[in-house]
XYZ file of C-alpha atoms in Angstrom:
724
model
C -99.213 -169.023 -1.980
C -101.678 -169.028 0.717
C -101.197 -168.151 4.486
C -97.493 -168.140 4.169
C -97.369 -165.004 2.005
C -96.016 -161.877 3.652
C -99.270 -159.863 3.875
C -98.158 -157.454 6.386
C -94.937 -156.502 4.393
C -96.976 -155.345 1.422
C -97.993 -152.472 3.398
C -95.024 -150.168 3.797
C -94.853 -148.916 7.344
C -92.335 -146.130 7.032
C -91.879 -143.142 4.589
C -88.300 -142.183 3.727
C -87.500 -139.313 1.433
C -90.153 -138.832 -1.075
C -93.308 -140.901 -0.070
C -93.000 -143.574 -2.782
C -92.365 -147.206 -3.005
C -92.801 -149.302 -6.275
C -93.268 -152.553 -8.097
C -89.919 -154.129 -8.558
C -89.669 -153.675 -12.288
C -88.719 -150.920 -14.722
C -89.457 -147.259 -14.038
C -92.694 -146.040 -15.731
C -92.573 -143.366 -18.414
C -93.915 -139.948 -17.522
C -97.713 -139.963 -17.329
C -97.929 -143.559 -18.090
C -100.769 -145.468 -16.454
C -101.870 -142.295 -14.761
C -104.729 -144.100 -12.918
C -102.196 -145.394 -10.572
C -102.326 -143.737 -7.201
C -99.892 -143.452 -4.278
C -101.499 -143.413 -0.751
C -100.067 -141.729 2.338
C -101.950 -143.057 5.302
C -101.496 -141.423 8.664
C -99.097 -138.681 7.592
C -96.382 -141.128 6.765
C -97.513 -144.016 9.064
C -98.136 -146.217 6.125
C -97.998 -146.367 2.339
C -99.878 -148.116 -0.160
C -100.892 -147.991 -3.769
C -104.329 -147.685 -5.578
C -106.243 -147.364 -8.780
C -108.608 -144.530 -9.974
C -111.711 -146.430 -11.208
C -114.120 -143.540 -11.281
C -113.550 -139.763 -11.200
C -114.296 -139.770 -7.502
C -113.150 -143.201 -6.226
C -110.072 -145.255 -5.888
C -109.977 -149.065 -5.572
C -107.289 -150.456 -3.256
C -106.617 -153.118 -0.621
C -108.648 -153.039 2.570
C -105.598 -154.321 4.500
C -104.016 -150.900 3.930
C -106.406 -149.489 6.519
C -106.620 -151.982 9.267
C -104.539 -151.846 12.442
C -102.560 -154.939 11.612
C -102.590 -156.048 7.996
C -100.936 -159.417 8.943
C -104.109 -160.424 10.741
C -107.558 -161.174 9.245
C -109.269 -158.051 10.348
C -112.526 -156.675 9.144
C -112.410 -153.062 7.855
C -115.377 -151.038 8.918
C -117.001 -148.619 6.526
C -116.848 -144.889 6.964
C -114.131 -142.193 7.240
C -110.533 -143.544 7.487
C -109.199 -143.806 10.890
C -106.038 -142.068 9.801
C -105.819 -139.087 7.516
C -105.144 -140.461 3.905
C -103.914 -138.496 1.056
C -103.904 -139.817 -2.539
C -101.699 -138.604 -5.334
C -103.012 -139.743 -8.692
C -101.170 -139.532 -11.984
C -97.712 -138.574 -10.668
C -95.265 -141.152 -11.939
C -92.322 -139.021 -10.722
C -92.828 -138.193 -7.089
C -90.405 -135.202 -7.308
C -92.733 -133.495 -9.926
C -96.039 -131.617 -9.369
C -97.954 -133.630 -12.053
C -101.178 -135.288 -11.343
C -103.827 -134.524 -8.772
C -103.734 -134.695 -4.986
C -106.973 -135.616 -3.106
C -108.059 -136.422 0.416
C -109.733 -139.827 0.981
C -112.827 -139.167 3.006
C -114.832 -142.514 2.995
C -114.165 -146.236 2.713
C -116.587 -148.811 1.374
C -115.011 -152.255 2.088
C -115.748 -155.446 0.193
C -116.624 -158.247 2.608
C -115.414 -161.177 0.593
C -111.977 -160.044 -0.498
C -109.156 -157.615 0.365
C -110.665 -154.739 -1.334
C -112.020 -151.292 -0.415
C -113.494 -148.481 -2.509
C -111.988 -145.155 -1.233
C -114.094 -141.960 -1.988
C -112.074 -138.831 -2.800
C -112.995 -135.393 -1.353
C -113.111 -133.974 -4.869
C -113.404 -135.714 -8.241
C -110.378 -136.074 -10.624
C -111.485 -134.911 -13.983
C -108.091 -134.749 -15.851
C -107.130 -138.356 -15.476
C -108.940 -141.293 -17.181
C -109.981 -143.988 -14.734
C -109.183 -147.587 -15.277
C -111.898 -149.735 -16.663
C -112.687 -152.965 -14.791
C -112.179 -156.245 -16.834
C -115.202 -158.042 -18.100
C -113.504 -161.444 -18.411
C -111.617 -163.291 -15.673
C -107.733 -163.781 -16.070
C -106.692 -167.156 -17.681
C -103.741 -169.402 -16.890
C -100.596 -168.208 -18.672
C -101.969 -164.883 -19.401
C -99.447 -162.012 -18.882
C -100.530 -158.930 -16.944
C -98.907 -155.615 -16.162
C -98.538 -154.275 -12.601
C -97.724 -150.775 -11.405
C -97.205 -149.382 -7.967
C -95.126 -147.235 -5.633
C -93.520 -150.020 -3.575
C -90.033 -151.011 -2.995
C -87.836 -152.128 -5.789
C -84.883 -154.576 -5.651
C -82.452 -151.943 -4.554
C -84.389 -148.975 -3.423
C -86.440 -148.525 -0.287
C -87.960 -145.285 -1.446
C -87.729 -144.898 -5.315
C -88.807 -141.641 -6.680
C -90.652 -143.095 -9.698
C -93.454 -145.471 -10.130
C -92.442 -148.847 -11.442
C -94.000 -151.426 -13.588
C -93.607 -155.131 -14.174
C -95.060 -158.235 -16.033
C -96.734 -161.030 -14.256
C -97.900 -164.483 -15.428
C -101.223 -165.778 -14.238
C -100.904 -169.111 -12.404
C -104.495 -169.673 -11.531
C -107.654 -168.101 -10.008
C -110.581 -168.895 -7.826
C -113.778 -167.017 -7.113
C -112.157 -164.043 -5.502
C -108.311 -164.263 -5.957
C -105.720 -164.466 -8.760
C -102.295 -166.025 -8.331
C -99.453 -164.396 -10.385
C -95.764 -164.736 -10.598
C -93.333 -162.099 -11.628
C -91.695 -162.283 -14.971
C -88.091 -161.268 -15.721
C -87.362 -160.299 -12.045
C -90.627 -158.354 -11.356
C -92.119 -158.701 -7.896
C -94.883 -157.189 -5.817
C -93.136 -155.381 -2.931
C -93.885 -153.530 0.253
C -95.867 -150.415 -0.609
C -97.535 -152.010 -3.589
C -100.547 -153.149 -1.596
C -103.602 -151.975 -3.370
C -101.879 -151.435 -6.699
C -103.281 -152.680 -10.008
C -102.606 -155.489 -12.224
C -104.175 -155.154 -15.637
C -104.305 -156.402 -19.237
C -103.507 -154.353 -22.288
C -105.498 -155.132 -25.395
C -105.752 -153.020 -28.554
C -104.416 -149.934 -26.744
C -107.037 -150.205 -23.851
C -106.312 -151.167 -20.240
C -108.549 -153.497 -18.289
C -108.138 -153.755 -14.471
C -108.030 -157.456 -13.589
C -106.780 -157.458 -9.852
C -105.516 -155.456 -6.891
C -102.389 -156.406 -4.939
C -103.107 -158.134 -1.673
C -100.225 -160.540 -0.625
C -96.760 -161.426 -1.867
C -93.704 -163.545 -1.077
C -91.603 -160.490 -2.070
C -88.629 -162.369 -3.344
C -85.981 -160.006 -4.473
C -87.601 -156.988 -2.831
C -85.538 -154.520 -0.864
C -85.408 -155.602 2.780
C -86.699 -159.131 2.114
C -84.764 -162.103 3.410
C -82.042 -163.049 0.994
C -83.067 -166.666 0.786
C -86.515 -165.765 -0.285
C -86.533 -165.962 -4.134
C -90.300 -166.533 -4.904
C -91.940 -163.731 -6.833
C -95.525 -164.991 -6.614
C -98.370 -162.811 -5.301
C -102.054 -163.079 -4.662
C -104.366 -160.478 -6.272
C -108.049 -159.680 -5.384
C -110.127 -160.247 -8.527
C -112.158 -157.357 -9.707
C -113.544 -158.555 -13.091
C -116.851 -159.714 -11.269
C -117.285 -156.508 -9.389
C -118.476 -154.040 -12.129
C -122.046 -153.856 -10.641
C -120.682 -153.333 -7.082
C -118.440 -150.562 -8.174
C -121.139 -148.927 -10.248
C -123.792 -149.105 -7.500
C -121.435 -147.726 -4.964
C -120.168 -144.710 -6.905
C -123.682 -144.007 -8.052
C -125.383 -143.946 -4.708
C -126.576 -140.806 -3.321
C -124.657 -139.528 -0.385
C -126.270 -139.690 3.154
C -125.454 -137.820 6.518
C -122.838 -139.672 8.570
C -121.913 -137.256 11.406
C -119.632 -139.800 13.153
C -118.110 -141.252 10.110
C -118.914 -144.899 10.727
C -120.594 -145.607 7.455
C -124.169 -145.673 8.838
C -126.854 -143.016 8.100
C -127.432 -140.598 10.932
C -130.356 -138.290 11.372
C -130.515 -134.764 12.899
C -133.918 -133.625 14.040
C -134.559 -130.011 15.222
C -136.816 -128.642 17.756
C -136.573 -124.944 17.295
C -139.177 -124.313 20.058
C -137.578 -126.476 22.651
C -136.769 -125.123 26.171
C -132.980 -125.251 26.805
C -131.678 -124.868 30.319
C -134.906 -123.170 31.318
C -134.769 -120.862 28.310
C -138.095 -121.019 26.437
C -137.979 -121.632 22.650
C -134.145 -121.424 22.450
C -134.192 -124.539 20.232
C -132.092 -127.596 19.883
C -131.168 -130.401 17.521
C -131.237 -134.018 18.565
C -129.002 -136.498 16.653
C -129.957 -140.129 16.197
C -126.902 -142.353 15.056
C -127.341 -145.246 12.832
C -125.096 -147.645 14.771
C -126.898 -147.940 18.008
C -124.889 -145.142 19.726
C -127.044 -143.144 22.146
C -128.743 -139.990 20.662
C -126.912 -136.788 21.327
C -128.045 -133.144 21.825
C -126.717 -130.043 19.969
C -127.436 -126.744 21.626
C -125.936 -123.269 21.542
C -123.180 -123.111 24.195
C -122.802 -126.921 23.998
C -119.802 -128.825 22.772
C -118.626 -127.534 19.563
C -121.272 -124.830 19.210
C -120.786 -121.109 20.072
C -123.151 -118.714 21.724
C -125.771 -119.585 24.337
C -129.514 -120.223 24.588
C -131.735 -117.249 24.464
C -135.578 -116.840 24.592
C -137.054 -117.568 21.203
C -133.797 -117.956 19.238
C -135.264 -120.695 17.229
C -131.867 -122.621 16.945
C -132.647 -125.266 14.365
C -135.326 -123.450 12.452
C -133.439 -124.306 9.254
C -130.956 -127.134 8.711
C -128.565 -128.303 5.983
C -125.781 -130.772 5.762
C -122.403 -131.059 4.024
C -118.947 -132.164 4.747
C -117.809 -128.566 4.926
C -114.203 -129.177 5.920
C -113.824 -132.285 3.742
C -112.580 -134.563 6.422
C -115.155 -137.455 5.864
C -117.496 -136.469 8.553
C -120.748 -134.846 7.581
C -121.276 -131.342 9.228
C -124.529 -129.873 10.261
C -125.442 -126.381 9.221
C -127.843 -124.729 11.647
C -129.951 -121.630 11.083
C -131.000 -119.493 14.057
C -133.003 -116.642 12.279
C -134.170 -115.054 15.608
C -130.772 -114.849 17.161
C -130.115 -111.431 18.719
C -126.475 -110.101 17.910
C -125.621 -107.945 20.648
C -128.523 -105.590 21.054
C -129.887 -106.178 17.688
C -132.904 -108.320 17.752
C -133.783 -111.134 15.367
C -130.633 -110.468 13.272
C -129.993 -114.139 12.753
C -126.966 -116.481 12.915
C -125.816 -119.608 10.978
C -123.474 -122.117 12.595
C -121.516 -125.039 11.135
C -121.426 -127.850 13.775
C -118.713 -130.278 12.742
C -118.848 -133.952 12.604
C -116.286 -136.193 14.324
C -115.595 -139.872 15.261
C -117.506 -139.134 18.492
C -120.337 -137.401 16.713
C -121.607 -133.793 15.964
C -119.928 -131.052 18.076
C -117.542 -133.583 19.690
C -114.415 -132.513 17.663
C -113.243 -129.185 16.392
C -115.075 -125.938 17.501
C -117.861 -124.764 15.150
C -117.836 -121.883 12.646
C -120.347 -119.078 13.066
C -121.596 -116.691 10.276
C -123.141 -113.385 11.164
C -123.256 -109.994 9.473
C -120.403 -107.725 10.550
C -118.064 -110.679 11.256
C -115.831 -113.123 9.360
C -114.702 -112.373 5.909
C -116.017 -111.104 2.570
C -119.580 -109.902 2.130
C -120.602 -111.034 5.623
C -117.945 -108.919 7.215
C -118.806 -105.872 5.347
C -122.549 -106.229 6.010
C -124.196 -105.164 9.406
C -126.587 -107.173 11.627
C -129.958 -105.360 11.586
C -133.184 -105.865 13.381
C -135.233 -108.665 11.827
C -132.835 -109.601 9.090
C -133.544 -113.318 9.853
C -130.128 -114.490 8.575
C -130.430 -118.230 8.368
C -134.137 -118.365 7.711
C -133.348 -120.563 4.801
C -130.340 -122.715 4.066
C -128.926 -124.857 1.337
C -125.476 -126.708 1.330
C -123.766 -129.288 -0.780
C -120.818 -129.777 -3.185
C -120.209 -128.227 -6.434
C -119.470 -130.462 -9.492
C -115.960 -129.738 -8.826
C -116.331 -130.990 -5.267
C -116.104 -127.701 -3.445
C -118.490 -127.370 -0.464
C -120.689 -124.401 -0.220
C -123.469 -122.945 1.893
C -126.261 -120.540 0.571
C -127.903 -118.524 3.295
C -131.215 -116.575 3.102
C -131.691 -113.242 4.990
C -135.305 -112.424 3.689
C -135.619 -109.570 6.195
C -132.591 -107.584 5.114
C -133.120 -103.939 4.248
C -131.118 -102.957 1.320
C -131.808 -99.256 1.424
C -134.214 -96.994 3.467
C -137.034 -97.561 0.945
C -136.442 -101.250 0.461
C -137.407 -102.595 3.864
C -137.326 -106.400 3.904
C -136.113 -106.477 0.368
C -134.040 -109.444 1.179
C -130.535 -110.796 0.668
C -128.661 -114.051 0.342
C -125.111 -114.992 1.165
C -123.075 -117.570 -0.691
C -120.299 -119.058 1.355
C -117.517 -121.063 -0.427
C -113.990 -121.529 0.841
C -112.861 -118.831 3.148
C -114.996 -116.036 1.993
C -118.588 -114.989 1.245
C -120.528 -112.929 -1.354
C -123.867 -111.329 -1.209
C -126.641 -111.872 -3.780
C -129.646 -109.558 -4.088
C -131.790 -107.558 -6.574
C -129.517 -104.588 -6.175
C -126.714 -106.468 -8.010
C -126.076 -106.290 -11.736
C -127.612 -109.117 -13.612
C -130.001 -110.045 -10.866
C -133.522 -109.732 -12.154
C -135.969 -107.265 -10.734
C -135.402 -104.503 -8.315
C -134.933 -104.428 -4.585
C -138.341 -103.395 -3.301
C -139.932 -103.249 0.126
C -141.339 -106.579 1.167
C -139.949 -108.710 -1.617
C -138.235 -111.071 0.824
C -135.633 -112.252 -1.604
C -133.859 -115.274 0.234
C -137.033 -116.532 1.781
C -136.250 -119.761 0.161
C -132.965 -121.174 -1.338
C -131.768 -124.317 -3.086
C -128.776 -125.773 -4.744
C -127.516 -128.645 -6.812
C -123.823 -129.326 -7.735
C -124.531 -127.234 -10.922
C -126.906 -124.439 -9.997
C -128.475 -122.359 -7.260
C -131.876 -120.853 -6.862
C -133.354 -118.126 -4.686
C -136.972 -117.532 -4.122
C -138.690 -114.084 -3.946
C -142.257 -115.092 -3.056
C -143.491 -111.613 -2.171
C -142.119 -110.096 -5.422
C -144.685 -107.858 -7.210
C -145.048 -108.390 -10.883
C -146.340 -105.047 -12.310
C -148.935 -103.960 -9.862
C -149.823 -107.444 -8.733
C -148.630 -107.833 -5.177
C -147.081 -111.098 -3.654
C -147.149 -113.045 -6.910
C -143.629 -114.250 -6.500
C -140.578 -115.037 -8.661
C -137.085 -116.509 -8.478
C -133.555 -116.143 -9.525
C -131.402 -119.073 -10.958
C -127.734 -118.898 -10.971
C -124.664 -121.285 -11.491
C -121.789 -121.689 -8.999
C -119.126 -120.034 -11.164
C -118.344 -116.625 -10.066
C -118.693 -113.789 -12.624
C -116.761 -110.655 -13.104
C -118.760 -109.112 -10.218
C -117.572 -112.023 -7.965
C -120.969 -113.499 -7.412
C -122.474 -116.752 -8.702
C -123.283 -116.174 -12.361
C -126.967 -115.365 -12.931
C -128.755 -117.820 -15.339
C -132.255 -116.592 -15.507
C -134.735 -114.563 -13.447
C -138.242 -115.795 -13.873
C -141.850 -115.600 -12.657
C -145.288 -116.857 -13.934
C -145.468 -114.234 -16.697
C -142.200 -115.377 -18.166
C -142.398 -116.943 -21.596
C -142.653 -120.669 -21.370
C -143.998 -120.740 -17.740
C -147.413 -121.883 -17.346
C -150.187 -119.901 -15.438
C -150.022 -116.218 -14.852
C -148.971 -113.865 -11.966
C -151.870 -113.270 -9.606
C -152.008 -111.684 -6.091
C -150.776 -113.924 -3.260
C -149.552 -116.813 -5.489
C -146.248 -116.774 -3.622
C -144.479 -118.358 -6.498
C -141.134 -119.484 -5.192
C -142.038 -119.613 -1.492
C -140.645 -123.294 -1.464
C -137.648 -124.376 -3.722
C -135.739 -127.630 -4.066
C -133.163 -128.673 -6.648
C -131.230 -131.855 -7.562
C -128.733 -132.642 -10.370
C -130.060 -134.495 -13.468
C -128.334 -136.585 -16.036
C -130.538 -136.907 -19.097
C -130.388 -139.769 -21.607
C -127.316 -139.542 -23.801
C -125.461 -137.181 -21.408
C -122.159 -138.247 -20.091
C -122.595 -136.473 -16.723
C -125.253 -134.990 -14.327
C -124.669 -131.501 -15.553
C -128.169 -130.449 -15.616
C -130.513 -129.573 -12.702
C -134.196 -129.972 -11.976
C -135.864 -127.304 -9.860
C -139.210 -127.699 -7.993
C -141.036 -124.384 -7.256
C -143.935 -124.190 -4.715
C -146.585 -121.700 -5.265
C -148.853 -122.471 -2.270
C -151.040 -119.400 -2.671
C -152.167 -120.244 -6.179
C -155.790 -120.208 -6.738
C -157.255 -123.091 -8.783
C -160.478 -122.490 -10.690
C -162.906 -125.278 -10.601
C -166.256 -124.954 -12.469
C -166.016 -121.236 -12.198
C -165.161 -121.058 -8.444
C -161.668 -120.006 -7.538
C -160.189 -122.204 -4.831
C -157.897 -119.606 -3.296
C -154.679 -120.934 -1.776
C -155.099 -124.445 -3.307
C -151.605 -124.281 -4.522
C -149.413 -125.715 -7.248
C -145.905 -126.897 -8.005
C -143.922 -126.074 -11.242
C -140.960 -128.186 -12.193
C -138.061 -126.708 -14.350
C -135.145 -128.138 -16.070
C -131.901 -126.078 -16.107
C -129.364 -127.380 -18.621
C -125.634 -127.192 -18.200
C -125.719 -124.472 -20.918
C -128.153 -122.331 -19.027
C -131.353 -123.025 -20.864
C -134.401 -123.085 -18.610
C -137.664 -124.894 -19.541
C -140.784 -126.036 -17.772
C -141.146 -129.784 -17.291
C -144.613 -129.975 -15.496
C -147.332 -127.912 -13.846
C -148.334 -130.178 -10.964
C -151.562 -129.696 -9.001
C -154.416 -131.738 -7.667
C -156.664 -131.025 -10.624
C -154.356 -132.700 -13.073
C -155.514 -135.933 -14.649
C -155.210 -138.978 -12.492
C -153.535 -137.016 -9.641
C -155.040 -138.034 -6.226
C -156.980 -135.495 -4.386
C -159.001 -132.475 -5.249
C -157.914 -128.857 -5.175
C -159.621 -127.109 -2.255
C -159.226 -123.597 -0.830
C -156.499 -123.402 1.715
C -154.823 -126.714 0.902
C -151.469 -124.930 0.440
C -150.183 -127.579 -2.070
C -146.466 -126.673 -2.601
C -145.997 -125.147 0.899
C -142.897 -127.298 1.096
C -141.080 -129.134 -1.789
C -138.176 -131.446 -1.716
C -136.528 -133.353 -4.568
C -133.785 -135.956 -4.873
C -131.919 -138.004 -7.410
C -131.356 -141.267 -5.682
C -128.628 -142.286 -8.238
C -127.177 -138.811 -9.072
C -124.445 -140.091 -11.359
C -126.708 -142.385 -13.400
C -129.160 -141.380 -16.165
C -132.309 -140.164 -14.470
C -135.418 -142.350 -14.494
C -138.979 -142.055 -13.197
C -137.948 -144.060 -10.201
C -134.753 -142.190 -9.320
C -135.864 -138.673 -9.756
C -138.428 -138.016 -7.106
C -140.450 -135.225 -5.771
C -142.332 -134.780 -2.292
C -144.879 -131.972 -1.898
C -146.137 -130.819 1.408
C -149.918 -129.931 1.640
C -150.284 -128.719 5.314
C -153.818 -127.203 4.807
C -155.413 -130.554 3.553
C -158.419 -131.662 5.375
C -158.478 -135.422 5.832
C -161.993 -136.475 6.677
C -163.148 -134.307 9.552
C -159.615 -133.573 10.610
C -159.215 -129.874 9.536
C -155.728 -128.937 8.537
C -154.378 -132.406 9.304
C -152.235 -132.047 6.100
C -150.746 -134.517 3.660
C -147.642 -135.323 1.616
C -147.860 -136.338 -2.061
C -144.949 -137.796 -4.016
C -144.344 -137.705 -7.789
C -141.603 -138.637 -10.152
C -139.829 -135.617 -11.679
C -140.207 -137.285 -15.196
C -143.533 -137.879 -16.872
C -147.128 -137.013 -16.250
C -147.613 -136.418 -12.593
C -150.804 -138.556 -12.380
C -148.831 -141.620 -13.495
C -146.640 -141.846 -10.308
C -148.227 -139.975 -7.611
C -148.680 -141.365 -4.064
C -150.732 -140.022 -1.233
C -149.228 -140.130 2.257
C -151.320 -139.651 5.344
C -151.144 -141.287 8.771
C -152.669 -144.883 8.763
C -152.582 -145.249 4.864
C -150.773 -147.736 2.769
C -147.307 -146.285 2.487
C -146.798 -146.845 6.141
C -146.933 -143.561 7.971
C -148.099 -144.456 11.500
C -150.977 -142.918 13.459
C -154.348 -141.342 12.293
C -154.879 -137.857 10.796
C -155.293 -135.222 13.512
C -156.703 -131.749 13.232
C -154.076 -128.964 13.077
C -151.092 -131.342 12.605
C -150.253 -129.612 9.357
C -148.477 -132.768 7.899
C -146.283 -131.621 5.011
C -144.806 -128.543 6.856
C -141.528 -130.372 7.223
C -140.167 -132.675 4.487
C -136.783 -133.654 3.297
C -136.024 -136.055 0.385
C -132.741 -138.085 0.780
C -131.237 -140.743 -1.366
C -132.838 -143.633 0.515
C -135.714 -142.147 2.422
C -138.287 -139.425 2.593
C -137.992 -137.549 6.015
C -141.285 -136.419 7.278
C -141.382 -134.150 10.262
C -144.546 -133.536 12.258
C -143.749 -130.774 14.761
C -147.396 -129.995 15.316
C -148.454 -133.357 16.464
C -149.363 -136.026 17.195
C -149.163 -135.013 20.934
C -147.654 -131.944 22.248
C -143.901 -132.569 21.369
C -143.818 -133.677 17.728
C -142.487 -136.598 15.803
C -140.213 -137.431 12.807
C -140.632 -140.326 10.374
C -138.169 -141.919 7.837
C -140.171 -143.516 5.013
C -138.236 -145.707 2.496
C -138.614 -144.456 -1.094
C -139.587 -148.079 -2.183
C -142.748 -147.669 -0.337
C -144.022 -145.074 -2.886
C -142.194 -146.138 -5.949
C -143.486 -149.577 -6.370
C -140.802 -151.557 -4.617
C -141.222 -153.650 -1.529
C -142.976 -151.952 1.330
C -140.543 -151.602 4.321
C -141.047 -150.504 7.859
C -141.116 -146.696 8.484
C -138.649 -145.595 11.166
C -140.176 -143.293 13.789
C -138.627 -140.954 16.366
C -140.634 -139.249 19.125
C -139.537 -137.578 22.350
C -139.787 -140.201 25.217
C -138.989 -143.117 23.017
C -135.937 -144.864 21.705
C -133.594 -143.036 24.166
C -134.796 -139.495 23.217
C -135.684 -137.351 26.200
C -139.440 -136.984 26.919
C -139.346 -133.189 26.309
C -140.034 -130.849 23.322
C -142.519 -128.636 21.619
C -141.838 -128.862 17.832
C -139.652 -131.947 17.387
C -139.355 -132.653 13.560
C -139.446 -129.000 12.658
C -136.437 -129.617 10.377
C -134.693 -132.914 9.574
C -131.337 -133.650 7.943
C-alpha cells in the first residue's frame, strides 16, 4: 500500500443529504467516541473526518485542505482557504447533539499527512482523545471511526466504526487492514484509529490513504481493505507546543506574524495629524497603509483626528483573520469636537481592509449602550482599548471614554463601553456595584485591560478622601450580571487592605494597566489573571528626600473565584533591581504583560512584564527613557533586564534626549514591541525584540521598522505611537 492507494478518494467531494460519510463498519452508538468530528469544507465542496485532541483543536489530514489531495501538495499554514465547519460529538447527523465550531487556523505537519485545526471557540463538553504514548505493534487491533461512505451508503446519517489489524509501521505511517469487512472509505480522511485499554482511548493514527475495497462507489474488482495512517504517538510534544502557544496577529491569514504600527500624527492626503496605520506583513508582502476613507475603513481624514492613537487586535468576526481595532479619540462626530470613534478594520487574504467593510463604534449609533449615549465634546471615545477572547471564545472590545460627562457636576468623570456580540453596555461609577462615585475629573476609562477571564478599568485621577489624583481601578469578570454589565469583582486603590503603599496626591495609580491569564501550579486551566498597575506619579522617598514622580508598578493576582491579592510592589529601589528611583522617571507610565504559553502552568520565563520609564535620563540624555522587563513571578530583582539603545539586549541606536523610550510598549507571545514615536529622527521607529533576549535564552536579532526603510514610505511624525 504505497503510491497505488486511492488518496484522493478518501476526501469526499460531494455532500448529499445530511453531510455525513462513514467508516465502512457498524453504526456507532449514540455519544460513542464523541471526540470524532465531521468536517464540511467549502460549504459542501468537500467532506472529511477529524479528532478532537484539545478543547480548541482538531487533528485531521492535511490532504483535506489542499486543492488536489491526489497530488503531493504542501499545505500552507494559516486560515483555511475554504470556510470549514466542524461538528464534534454528533454520532447521528439528524440530531442536534454535540458542538458546532468554525475552523479558523491550520498548522500543518511537514513530514506527514497531518494538520492541527484550531477552532474559533473551545469545546468544553466533550473529552478530547489522548495521543498514544507507544507505537502500534504488528497484529494489534485498533478501532476506527468516521463519517465516510459505507458499503451501501453514499451519505449515511450515522457515524460508523470498524476494527483494523496493524500490518506494520515506519517512522511516520502505520499500515492497517480492515477486519470483518471494515474499510476506510471516502469521507474518512482525517478520522481517527485508536486503541482501547482499560476503558481509556489512545489515538494512534489519522486516516490518510486507502484502497477502499468494498466502499460504496469503489470499483467492484477492488477487494483490498488496507489503508495508511499517519502516526501520532510520537507527536505529543508538537501538539502540546502548538496548542499552548500564545496567539499572534495574522492580518492576512497566512500563518506568519504581521505587525501594525500607528503614526497618529501622520499627515494624510495633506491633512495634518489625521493619523494612519502601516501594516508590515510577515511573508514578504509589501507593507500596506490603513487610513480613514481608505479600503475597508469608514470616514475620512480630518485635522488632528489622531487615527491610531490606540490599537488592539482580535479576530472579531471569527473568520481566521486577525482584525485591527483602531481608536481615534479626537474624531469629530458631526459638529461635536473630539467626541471620538473606534473602528474595526477586518483582516482578509489580501490583508487589512481588503475584504469586508469595517465596523464603526460611536456614541449615538449602533446598538445597546452606544446607541443610547450621545457624542459630546471631548469624550475621547477610543482613548484606550483592550480586545481579546473570553475563556468561552467570544471576542470582545473594551473601549475607554475618559472625557465622558456623566452629569452636569461630573465633567470628565469618564465611562467605558464593553462590546460583545451584537450589542454594547456601558460601565461607569454611576452603576450599581461599581466602586466609588462619578466625580468631576476622575477619568474613569483612561486605561483599560482584559484577559480571557477578567477586565480592568483605570481611574487615575480618582480622589481618595480629600487626596486628589491618587487613582484607583475597577476589576470585573466577563459574565454579565443582573444589571447586564460585566460582573464587578473588586474596586481598589492604594488604601485598600492588602495593597502596599498609600494614597498620595498625583500618584495616578491605574494610569496604565495590562492583564494576562494565569494558570497556577496544580490548576487545570488558566482561569486566574495577573494585572499590572502603573502608578507613574508615585513619589519614592530616599534618605528622607521624596523623589516625586519616580513611579512604581503593583502586580495583582485575580483568581477565578474573584479573590484579589498583591503579588509584588515593583520599583527601582527594590533589592537588586537595576537603576535608581529619580524624580520624574515616570516608572510605570506604560505597562504590558503577557503569558507566552497561556494554557500551560505559568513560570518565571513565561509570565513577563515590560515597564516603560519615559522620564529616565540615560547619561546626559535627558528624558531619553528606558524599558525594564521583569518576570511576573518571584522577586523583581531576580529577573529584571534594562533596555536602552545600544545595550546588551540588542535595541539599536544610542540614547537621545527627549526620545521618551517606554512611552509605547506591547508584550506579545514571542516579542516585546517597542515604539519610539519621539525619535530617533523626526519620524519615529518601532522595534521587535525577541523575549529570549531578556529571559536568558539565545540573543536573536531585533527587527526594526523605520519610515524610509524596508519598503515603508519616508514620511511620518510619530511612527511607533502604538503597535499591534
